[in-house]
Coordinates of C-alpha atoms and ligand atoms in Angstrom, one line a residue:
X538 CA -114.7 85.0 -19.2
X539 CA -113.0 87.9 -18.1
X540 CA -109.7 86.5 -16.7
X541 CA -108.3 88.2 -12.9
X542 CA -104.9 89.9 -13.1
X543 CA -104.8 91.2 -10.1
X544 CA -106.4 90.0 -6.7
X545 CA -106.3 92.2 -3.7
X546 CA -107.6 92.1 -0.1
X547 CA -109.6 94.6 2.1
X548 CA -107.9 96.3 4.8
X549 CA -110.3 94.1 6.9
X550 CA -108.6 91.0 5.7
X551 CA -105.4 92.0 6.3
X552 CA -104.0 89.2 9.0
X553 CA -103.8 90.0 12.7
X554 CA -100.9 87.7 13.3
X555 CA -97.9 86.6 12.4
X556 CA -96.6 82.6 11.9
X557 CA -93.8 81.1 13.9
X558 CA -92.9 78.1 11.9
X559 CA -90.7 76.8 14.8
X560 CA -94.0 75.6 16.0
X561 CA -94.4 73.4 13.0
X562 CA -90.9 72.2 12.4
X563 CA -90.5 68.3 12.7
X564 CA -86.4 69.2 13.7
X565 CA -86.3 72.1 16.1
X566 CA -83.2 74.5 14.8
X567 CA -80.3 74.2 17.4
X568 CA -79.3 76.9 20.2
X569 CA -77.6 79.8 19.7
X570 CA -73.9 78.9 21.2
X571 CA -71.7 81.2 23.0
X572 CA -68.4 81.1 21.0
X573 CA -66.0 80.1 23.8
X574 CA -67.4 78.1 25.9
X575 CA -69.9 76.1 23.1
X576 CA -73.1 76.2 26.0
X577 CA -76.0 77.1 24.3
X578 CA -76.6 80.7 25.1
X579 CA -79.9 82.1 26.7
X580 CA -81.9 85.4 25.6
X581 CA -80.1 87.2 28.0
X582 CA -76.9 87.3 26.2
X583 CA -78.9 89.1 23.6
X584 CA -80.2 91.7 25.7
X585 CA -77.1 94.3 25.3
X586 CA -77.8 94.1 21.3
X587 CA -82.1 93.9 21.0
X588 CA -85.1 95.0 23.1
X589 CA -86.4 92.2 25.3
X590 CA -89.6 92.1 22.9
X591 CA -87.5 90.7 20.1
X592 CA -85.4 88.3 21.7
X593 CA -88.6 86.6 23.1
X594 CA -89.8 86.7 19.4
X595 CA -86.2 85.2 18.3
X596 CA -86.8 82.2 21.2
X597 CA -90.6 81.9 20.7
X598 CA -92.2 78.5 20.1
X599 CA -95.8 79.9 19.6
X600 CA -97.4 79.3 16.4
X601 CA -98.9 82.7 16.0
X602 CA -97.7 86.3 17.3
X603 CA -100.3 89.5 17.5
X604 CA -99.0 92.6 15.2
X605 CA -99.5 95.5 17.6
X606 CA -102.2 97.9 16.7
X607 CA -99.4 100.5 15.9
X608 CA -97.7 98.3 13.6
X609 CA -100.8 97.5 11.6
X610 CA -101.5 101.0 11.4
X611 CA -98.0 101.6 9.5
X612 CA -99.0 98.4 7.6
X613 CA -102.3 99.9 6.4
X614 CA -100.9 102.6 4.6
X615 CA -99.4 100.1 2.0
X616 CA -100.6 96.4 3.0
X617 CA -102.2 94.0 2.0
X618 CA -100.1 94.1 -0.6
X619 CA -101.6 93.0 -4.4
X620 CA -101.1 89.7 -5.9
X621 CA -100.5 89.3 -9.7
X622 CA -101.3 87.3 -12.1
X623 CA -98.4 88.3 -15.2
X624 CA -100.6 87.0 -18.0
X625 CA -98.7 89.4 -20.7
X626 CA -95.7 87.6 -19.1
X627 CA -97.1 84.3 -19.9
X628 CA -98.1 85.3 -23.3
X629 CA -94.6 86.4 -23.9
X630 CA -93.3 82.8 -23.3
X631 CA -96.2 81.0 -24.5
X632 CA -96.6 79.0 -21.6
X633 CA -99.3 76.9 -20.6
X634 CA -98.5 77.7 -17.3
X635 CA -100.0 80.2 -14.8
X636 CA -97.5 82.6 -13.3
X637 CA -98.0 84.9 -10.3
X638 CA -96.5 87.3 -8.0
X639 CA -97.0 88.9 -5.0
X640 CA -95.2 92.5 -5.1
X641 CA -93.8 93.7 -2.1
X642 CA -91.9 97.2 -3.7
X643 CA -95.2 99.3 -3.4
X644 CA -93.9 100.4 -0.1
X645 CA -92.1 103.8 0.7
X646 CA -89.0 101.6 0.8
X647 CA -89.7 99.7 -2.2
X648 CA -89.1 96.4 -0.8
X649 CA -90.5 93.8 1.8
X650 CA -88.0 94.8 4.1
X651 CA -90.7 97.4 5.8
X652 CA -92.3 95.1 7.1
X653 CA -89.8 93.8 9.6
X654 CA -88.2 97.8 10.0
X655 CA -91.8 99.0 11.4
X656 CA -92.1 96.5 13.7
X657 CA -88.3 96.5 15.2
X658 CA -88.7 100.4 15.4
X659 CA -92.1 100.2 17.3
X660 CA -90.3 97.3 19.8
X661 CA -87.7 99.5 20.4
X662 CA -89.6 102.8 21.2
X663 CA -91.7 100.9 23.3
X664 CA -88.9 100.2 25.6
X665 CA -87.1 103.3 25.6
X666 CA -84.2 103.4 22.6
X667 CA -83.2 106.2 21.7
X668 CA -80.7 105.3 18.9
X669 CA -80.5 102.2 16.3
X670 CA -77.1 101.1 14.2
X671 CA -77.7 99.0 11.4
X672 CA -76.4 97.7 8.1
X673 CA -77.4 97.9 4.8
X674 CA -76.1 96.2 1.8
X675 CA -78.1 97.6 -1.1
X676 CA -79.7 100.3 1.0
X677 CA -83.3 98.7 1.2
X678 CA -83.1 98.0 4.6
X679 CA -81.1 101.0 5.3
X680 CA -84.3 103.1 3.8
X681 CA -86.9 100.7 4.9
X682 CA -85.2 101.7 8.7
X683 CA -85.0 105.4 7.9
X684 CA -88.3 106.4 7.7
X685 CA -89.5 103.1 10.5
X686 CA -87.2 105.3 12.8
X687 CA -87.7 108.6 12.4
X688 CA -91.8 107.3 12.6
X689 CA -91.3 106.7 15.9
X690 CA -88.7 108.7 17.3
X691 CA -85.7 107.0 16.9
X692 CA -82.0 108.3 15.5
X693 CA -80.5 106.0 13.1
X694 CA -77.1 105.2 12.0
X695 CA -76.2 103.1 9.5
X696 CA -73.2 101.5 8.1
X697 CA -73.6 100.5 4.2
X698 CA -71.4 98.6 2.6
X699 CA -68.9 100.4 0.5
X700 CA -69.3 98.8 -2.7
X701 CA -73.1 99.5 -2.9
X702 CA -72.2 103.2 -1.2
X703 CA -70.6 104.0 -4.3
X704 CA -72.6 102.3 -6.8
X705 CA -75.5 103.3 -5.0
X706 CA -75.4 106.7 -4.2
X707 CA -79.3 107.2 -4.4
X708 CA -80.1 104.8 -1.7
X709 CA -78.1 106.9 0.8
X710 CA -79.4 110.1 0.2
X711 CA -82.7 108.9 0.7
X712 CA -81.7 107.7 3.9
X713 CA -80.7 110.9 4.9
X714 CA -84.0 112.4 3.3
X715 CA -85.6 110.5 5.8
X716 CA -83.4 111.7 8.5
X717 CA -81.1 108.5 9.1
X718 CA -77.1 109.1 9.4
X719 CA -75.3 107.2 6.6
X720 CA -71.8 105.8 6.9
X721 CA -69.8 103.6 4.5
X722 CA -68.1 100.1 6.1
X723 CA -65.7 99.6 6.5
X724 CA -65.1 102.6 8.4
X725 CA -62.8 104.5 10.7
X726 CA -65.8 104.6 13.5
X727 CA -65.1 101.4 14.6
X728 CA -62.4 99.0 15.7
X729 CA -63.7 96.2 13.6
X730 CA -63.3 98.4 11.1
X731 CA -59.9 99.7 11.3
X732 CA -58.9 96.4 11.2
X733 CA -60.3 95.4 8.0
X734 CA -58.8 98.9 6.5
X735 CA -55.8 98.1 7.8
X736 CA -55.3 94.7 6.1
X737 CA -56.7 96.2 2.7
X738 CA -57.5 100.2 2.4
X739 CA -59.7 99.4 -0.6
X740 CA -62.1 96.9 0.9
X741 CA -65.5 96.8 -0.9
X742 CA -67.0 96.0 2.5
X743 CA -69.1 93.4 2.7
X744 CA -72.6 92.8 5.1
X745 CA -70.3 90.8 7.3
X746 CA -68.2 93.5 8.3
X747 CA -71.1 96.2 8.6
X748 CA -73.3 93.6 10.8
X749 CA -69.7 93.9 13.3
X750 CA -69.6 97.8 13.2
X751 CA -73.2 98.3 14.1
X752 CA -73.0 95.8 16.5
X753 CA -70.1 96.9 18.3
X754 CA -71.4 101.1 18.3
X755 CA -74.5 99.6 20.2
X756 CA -73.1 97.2 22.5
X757 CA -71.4 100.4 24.1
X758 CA -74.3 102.4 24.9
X759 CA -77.3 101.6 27.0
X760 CA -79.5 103.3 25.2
X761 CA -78.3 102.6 21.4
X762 CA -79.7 98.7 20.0
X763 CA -78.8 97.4 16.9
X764 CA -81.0 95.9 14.0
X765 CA -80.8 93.5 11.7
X766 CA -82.6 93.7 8.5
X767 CA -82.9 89.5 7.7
X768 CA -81.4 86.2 8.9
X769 CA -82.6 86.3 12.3
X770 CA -86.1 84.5 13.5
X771 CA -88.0 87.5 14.8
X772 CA -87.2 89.2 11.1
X773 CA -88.5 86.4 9.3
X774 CA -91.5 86.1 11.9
X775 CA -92.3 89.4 11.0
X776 CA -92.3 88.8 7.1
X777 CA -94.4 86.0 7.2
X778 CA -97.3 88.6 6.4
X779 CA -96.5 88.0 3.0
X780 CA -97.2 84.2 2.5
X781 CA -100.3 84.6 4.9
X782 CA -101.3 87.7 2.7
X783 CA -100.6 85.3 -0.6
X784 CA -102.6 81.9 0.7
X785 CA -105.7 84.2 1.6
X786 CA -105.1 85.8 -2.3
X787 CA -104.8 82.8 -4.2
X788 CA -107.4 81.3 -2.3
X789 CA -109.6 83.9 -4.4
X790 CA -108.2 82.5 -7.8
X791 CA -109.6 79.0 -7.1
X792 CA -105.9 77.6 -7.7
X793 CA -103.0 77.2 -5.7
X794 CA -99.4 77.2 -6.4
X795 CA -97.3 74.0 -7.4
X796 CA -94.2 76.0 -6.7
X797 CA -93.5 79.1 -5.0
X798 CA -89.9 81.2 -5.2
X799 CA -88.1 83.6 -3.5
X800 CA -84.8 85.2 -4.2
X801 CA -81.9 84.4 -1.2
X802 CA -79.9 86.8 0.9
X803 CA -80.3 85.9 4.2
X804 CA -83.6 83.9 4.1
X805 CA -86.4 87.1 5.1
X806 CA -87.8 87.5 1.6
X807 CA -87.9 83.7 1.3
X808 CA -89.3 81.9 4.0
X809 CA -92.0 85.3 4.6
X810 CA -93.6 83.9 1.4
X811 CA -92.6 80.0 1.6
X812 CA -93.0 79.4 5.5
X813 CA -97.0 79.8 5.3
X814 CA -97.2 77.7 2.7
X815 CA -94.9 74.7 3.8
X816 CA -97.3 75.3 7.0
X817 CA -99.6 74.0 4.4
X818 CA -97.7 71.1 3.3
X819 CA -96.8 69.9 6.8
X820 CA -100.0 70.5 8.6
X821 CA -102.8 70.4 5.2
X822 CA -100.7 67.6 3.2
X823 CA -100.1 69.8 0.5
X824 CA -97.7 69.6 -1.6
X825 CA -96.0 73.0 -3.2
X826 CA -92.4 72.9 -4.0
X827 CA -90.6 75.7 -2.1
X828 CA -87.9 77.0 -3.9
X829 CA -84.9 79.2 -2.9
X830 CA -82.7 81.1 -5.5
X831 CA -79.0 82.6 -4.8
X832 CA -76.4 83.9 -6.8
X833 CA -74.0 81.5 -8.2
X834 CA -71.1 84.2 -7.1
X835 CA -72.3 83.8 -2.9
X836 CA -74.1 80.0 -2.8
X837 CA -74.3 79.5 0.7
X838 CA -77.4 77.0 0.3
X839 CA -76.7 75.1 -2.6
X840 CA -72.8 75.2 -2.0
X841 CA -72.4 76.0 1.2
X842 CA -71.5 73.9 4.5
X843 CA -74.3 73.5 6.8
X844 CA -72.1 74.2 10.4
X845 CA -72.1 76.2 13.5
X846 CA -70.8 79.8 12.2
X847 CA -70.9 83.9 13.3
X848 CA -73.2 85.9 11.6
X849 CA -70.8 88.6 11.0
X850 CA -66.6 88.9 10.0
X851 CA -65.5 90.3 13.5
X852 CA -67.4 87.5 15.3
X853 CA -69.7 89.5 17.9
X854 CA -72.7 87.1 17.4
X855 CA -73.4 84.2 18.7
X856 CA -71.9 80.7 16.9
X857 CA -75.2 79.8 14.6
X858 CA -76.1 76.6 12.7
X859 CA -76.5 77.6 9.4
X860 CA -75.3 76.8 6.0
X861 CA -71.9 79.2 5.4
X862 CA -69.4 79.9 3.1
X863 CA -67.5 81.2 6.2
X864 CA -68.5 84.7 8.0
X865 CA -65.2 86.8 6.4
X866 CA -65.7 85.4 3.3
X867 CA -65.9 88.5 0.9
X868 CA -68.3 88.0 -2.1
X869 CA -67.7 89.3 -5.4
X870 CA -69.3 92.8 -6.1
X871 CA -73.0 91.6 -8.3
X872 CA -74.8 94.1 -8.6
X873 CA -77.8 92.2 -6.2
X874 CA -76.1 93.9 -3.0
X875 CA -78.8 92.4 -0.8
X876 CA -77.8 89.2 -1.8
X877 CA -74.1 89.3 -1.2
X878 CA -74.4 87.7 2.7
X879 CA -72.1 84.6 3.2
X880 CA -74.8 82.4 5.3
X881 CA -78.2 81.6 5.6
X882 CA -81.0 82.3 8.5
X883 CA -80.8 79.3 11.1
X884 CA -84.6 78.3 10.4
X885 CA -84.3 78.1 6.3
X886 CA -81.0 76.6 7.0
X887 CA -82.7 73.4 9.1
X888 CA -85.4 73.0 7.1
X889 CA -83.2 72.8 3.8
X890 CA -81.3 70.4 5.9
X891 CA -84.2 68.4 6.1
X892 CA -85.3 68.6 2.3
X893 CA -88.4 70.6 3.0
X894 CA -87.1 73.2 0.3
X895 CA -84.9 73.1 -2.2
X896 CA -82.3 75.6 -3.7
X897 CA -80.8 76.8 -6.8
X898 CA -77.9 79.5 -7.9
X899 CA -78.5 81.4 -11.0
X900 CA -75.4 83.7 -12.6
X901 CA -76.0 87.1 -12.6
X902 CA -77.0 88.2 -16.6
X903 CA -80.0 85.2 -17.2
X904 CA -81.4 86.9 -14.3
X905 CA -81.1 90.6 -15.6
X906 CA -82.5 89.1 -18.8
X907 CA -85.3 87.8 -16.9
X908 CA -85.9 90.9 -15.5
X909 CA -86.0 93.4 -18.4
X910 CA -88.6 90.3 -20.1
X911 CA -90.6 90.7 -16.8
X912 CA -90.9 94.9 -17.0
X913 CA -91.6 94.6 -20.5
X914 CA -94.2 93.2 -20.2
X915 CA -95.6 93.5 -16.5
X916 CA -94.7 97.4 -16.2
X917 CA -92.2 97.0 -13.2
X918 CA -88.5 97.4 -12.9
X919 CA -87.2 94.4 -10.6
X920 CA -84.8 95.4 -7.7
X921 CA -82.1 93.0 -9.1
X922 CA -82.0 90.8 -6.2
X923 CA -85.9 89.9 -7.0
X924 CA -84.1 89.5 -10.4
X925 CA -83.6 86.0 -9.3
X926 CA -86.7 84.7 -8.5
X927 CA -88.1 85.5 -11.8
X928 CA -85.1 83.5 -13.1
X929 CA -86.6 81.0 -11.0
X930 CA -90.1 81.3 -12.1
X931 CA -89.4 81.4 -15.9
X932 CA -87.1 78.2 -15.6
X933 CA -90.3 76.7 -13.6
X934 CA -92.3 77.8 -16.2
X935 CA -89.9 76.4 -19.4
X936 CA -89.8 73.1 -17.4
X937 CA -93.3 72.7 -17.4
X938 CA -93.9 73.2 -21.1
X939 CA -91.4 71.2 -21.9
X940 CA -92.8 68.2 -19.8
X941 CA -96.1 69.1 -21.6
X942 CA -97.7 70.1 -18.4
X943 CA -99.2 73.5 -16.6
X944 CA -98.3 74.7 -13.5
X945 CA -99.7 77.5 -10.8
X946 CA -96.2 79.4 -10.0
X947 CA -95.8 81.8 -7.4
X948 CA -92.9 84.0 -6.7
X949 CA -92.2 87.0 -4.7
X950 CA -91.4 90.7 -6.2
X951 CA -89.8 91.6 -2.9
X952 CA -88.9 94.9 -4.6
X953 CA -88.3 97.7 -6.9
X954 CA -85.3 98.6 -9.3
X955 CA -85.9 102.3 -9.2
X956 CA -82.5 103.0 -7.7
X957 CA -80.7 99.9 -9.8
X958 CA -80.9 101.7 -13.3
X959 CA -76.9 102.0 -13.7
X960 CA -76.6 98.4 -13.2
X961 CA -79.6 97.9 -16.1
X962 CA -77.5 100.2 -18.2
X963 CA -74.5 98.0 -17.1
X964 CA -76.3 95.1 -18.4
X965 CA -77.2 97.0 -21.8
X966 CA -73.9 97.5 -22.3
X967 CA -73.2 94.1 -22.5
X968 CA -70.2 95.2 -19.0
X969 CA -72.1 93.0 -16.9
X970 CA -70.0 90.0 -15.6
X971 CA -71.2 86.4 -14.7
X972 CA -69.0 85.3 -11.8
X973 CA -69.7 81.6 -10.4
X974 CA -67.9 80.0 -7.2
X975 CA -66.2 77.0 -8.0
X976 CA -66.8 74.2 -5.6
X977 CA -63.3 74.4 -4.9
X978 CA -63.1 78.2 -4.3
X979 CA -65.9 77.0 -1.5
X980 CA -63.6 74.3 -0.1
X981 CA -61.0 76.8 0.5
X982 CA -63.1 79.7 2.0
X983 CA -64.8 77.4 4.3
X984 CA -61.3 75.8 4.9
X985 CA -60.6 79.3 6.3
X986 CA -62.9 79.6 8.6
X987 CA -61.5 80.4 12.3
X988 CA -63.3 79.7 15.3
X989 CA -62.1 80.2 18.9
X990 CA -61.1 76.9 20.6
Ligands
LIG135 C1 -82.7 92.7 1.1 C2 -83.4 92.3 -0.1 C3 -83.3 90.9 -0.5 C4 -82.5 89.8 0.3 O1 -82.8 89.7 1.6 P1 -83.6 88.4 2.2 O2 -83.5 88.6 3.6 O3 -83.0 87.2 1.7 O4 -85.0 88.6 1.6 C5 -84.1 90.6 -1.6 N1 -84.8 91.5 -2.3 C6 -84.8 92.8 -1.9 C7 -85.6 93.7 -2.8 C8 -84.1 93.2 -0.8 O5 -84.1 94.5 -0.5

């Protein structure tokens, strides 16, 4: 029998909807608090920062949310996305185990992240923006916004983080290709970050710090909203495409994953693929292992202290429950930019509190190893934060051989490496270092953290 290697949907089949899982969580995540006074805060206090649509997404409780037909149009032009099965992978390894991957970088931004930039565009046209600040880390989301932007009419500015500004200079001129503005942060522009210049010049920046500079640019104009490109609720609502893409796709195959694994940042990625399937395991009694994978250098999840934190260094979001390493905590420069955030989204952060994932770091070279095995033998250059899910996978795969079994594994692609290849060269030079936090390098940063009283 001829065996499938790649399973697609029609554009027919493409879902409608996207899945709140705060209407399947057994522990409802905790409210946002206002950082002085410690009251939980209502959507209002949101309102000077996002369009109304988006904070009733962030506070929803309904299981399912209509895409708007304008948003599905955008989707149609690259979604459904395909579903592999890496069978050269497999024979590579000589596992008995199935491996498969959704890939989510045949995109014009080459990574997942479009399918969260469309939609906060569209919200945001629809009630009059005429400007957006964001940040980006590794540019994805700064690209992914670009293009979402100037689609509908919409000036962007972004603030990228300087490390990946200059190790990344690609990334930014395709942003402005597509029109967008393109600033490194810490910058000059803002007061947040002046101050950060001020206490060191040479400041690699970090998504912290660029989350406070876009935030404070559109908190002073009325017509100027800001965008976040993971972490929040309505960003992983909006991703969840991919998991509901991915049960309708392996229901094809006549299997269904054991374990499915996404690479961390700040949770978007992740919980887009996992979330419809742990609907599956709390509703359907199913029972796939969900599984989380961060850098060993920023290990918010596996490390980290679950507590009520700001999303960004300056401390111009709300106080969030999450797991931390502390929002000024600085993370060492890995070349997985979009991975370098120091917390986690509040919703993957609860349900990791309540064991219904699991997490794991990986260093930074297995996973480049991974990732060259994976384009040598699938065709496709990893963006080297999906780096570590195939880490993931292949020690999935490994375990299962060596426990004499075969497993269905599913991870997420969430992107390409087309604008990564000086860090591949990096890594075939052998100059590419493994940095790991200490658990007592965490004790101290989270020591450090400073809340108002
Ligand atoms: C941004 C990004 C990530 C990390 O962000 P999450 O919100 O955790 O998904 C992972 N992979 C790629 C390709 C990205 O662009």
């Amino acid at each position: 029998m001829k065996q499938i290697t790649k399973i697609l949907l029609s554009e027919k089949e493409m879902p409608r909807q996207w899945y709140n899982i705060v209407a399947d969580m057994p522990n409802k995540p905790m409210p946002p608090l206002h950082p002085v006074t410690r009251e939980p805060i209502g959507p209002d206090a949101l309102a000077a920062v996002f369009p109304m649509e988006l904070i009733k997404q962030e506070v929803s409780q309904e299981r399912y949310i209509d895409i708007p037909e304008e948003v599905v149009d955008l989707y149609r032009t690259y979604r459904p996305s395909p579903l592999f099965r890496a069978v050269n992978l497999e024979k590579a390894l000589g596992t008995k185990s199935k491996i498969y991957y959704k890939y989510e970088g045949g995109n014009y931004s080459g990574s997942h992240k479009a399918n969260t930039a469309i939609a906060q565009a569209y919200y945001n046209k629809k009630e009059g923006i005429k400007r957006i600040t964001t940040e980006t880390g590794a540019g994805q989301w700064g690209s992914a916004m670009s293009f979402a932007c100037h689609h509908f009419g919409i000036e962007l500015l972004v603030f990228m983080v300087r490390v990946s500004y200059t190790q990344k200079p690609g990334r930014k001129l395709l942003m402005n290709a597509y029109g967008a503005k393109v600033v490194p942060s810490p910058s000059t522009m803002t007061e947040s970050g002046r101050r950060i210049l001020e206490l060191d010049p040479e400041s690699p920046g970090s998504l912290g710090i660029a989350i406070s500079e876009a935030m404070e640019v559109a908190s002073q104009d009325p017509y100027t909203k800001y965008s976040l490109g993971s972490v929040l609720n309505h960003v992983i609502l909006h991703q969840t495409i991919i998991g509901q893409e991915a049960l309708l796709q392996m229901a094809k195959t006549d299997d269904y994953p054991d374990v499915v694994i996404g690479c961390f940042g700040g949770g978007s990625n992740f919980s887009g693929i996992a979330f419809p399937f742990l609907r599956e395991n709390l509703v359907n009694g199913k029972k796939t292992r969900l599984v989380a994978v961060e850098p060993a250098s920023c290990p918010k999840l596996t490390k980290g202290k679950f507590m009520y934190d700001f999303g960004d260094s300056a401390g111009m979001t709300p106080l969030l429950p999450m797991y931390t390493l502390g929002h000024d905590f600085i993370p060492e420069k890995i070349h997985a930019g979009g991975l370098r955030y120091h917390g986690a989204g509040v919703l993957v952060s609860q349900v990791l509190k309540d064991k219904l994932i699991e997490a794991k770091s990986k260093l930074q070279r297995e996973c480049f190893e991974g990732a060259v095995l994976f384009a040598r033998n699938e065709g496709i250059l990893p963006a080297p934060e999906s780096s570590y899910a195939i880490a993931g996978a292949l020690d999935e795969a490994r375990k299962a051989d060596i426990e004499g079994v075969s497993r269905s594994i599913l991870f997420n692609l969430s992107g390409h490496g087309h604008f990564d290849i000086s860090a591949y060269e990096k890594f075939f030079e052998g100059n590419l270092p493994d940095h790991e936090m200490t658990t007592a390098e965490v004790d101290e940063a989270i020591s450090k953290i400073k809340l108002p009283d």
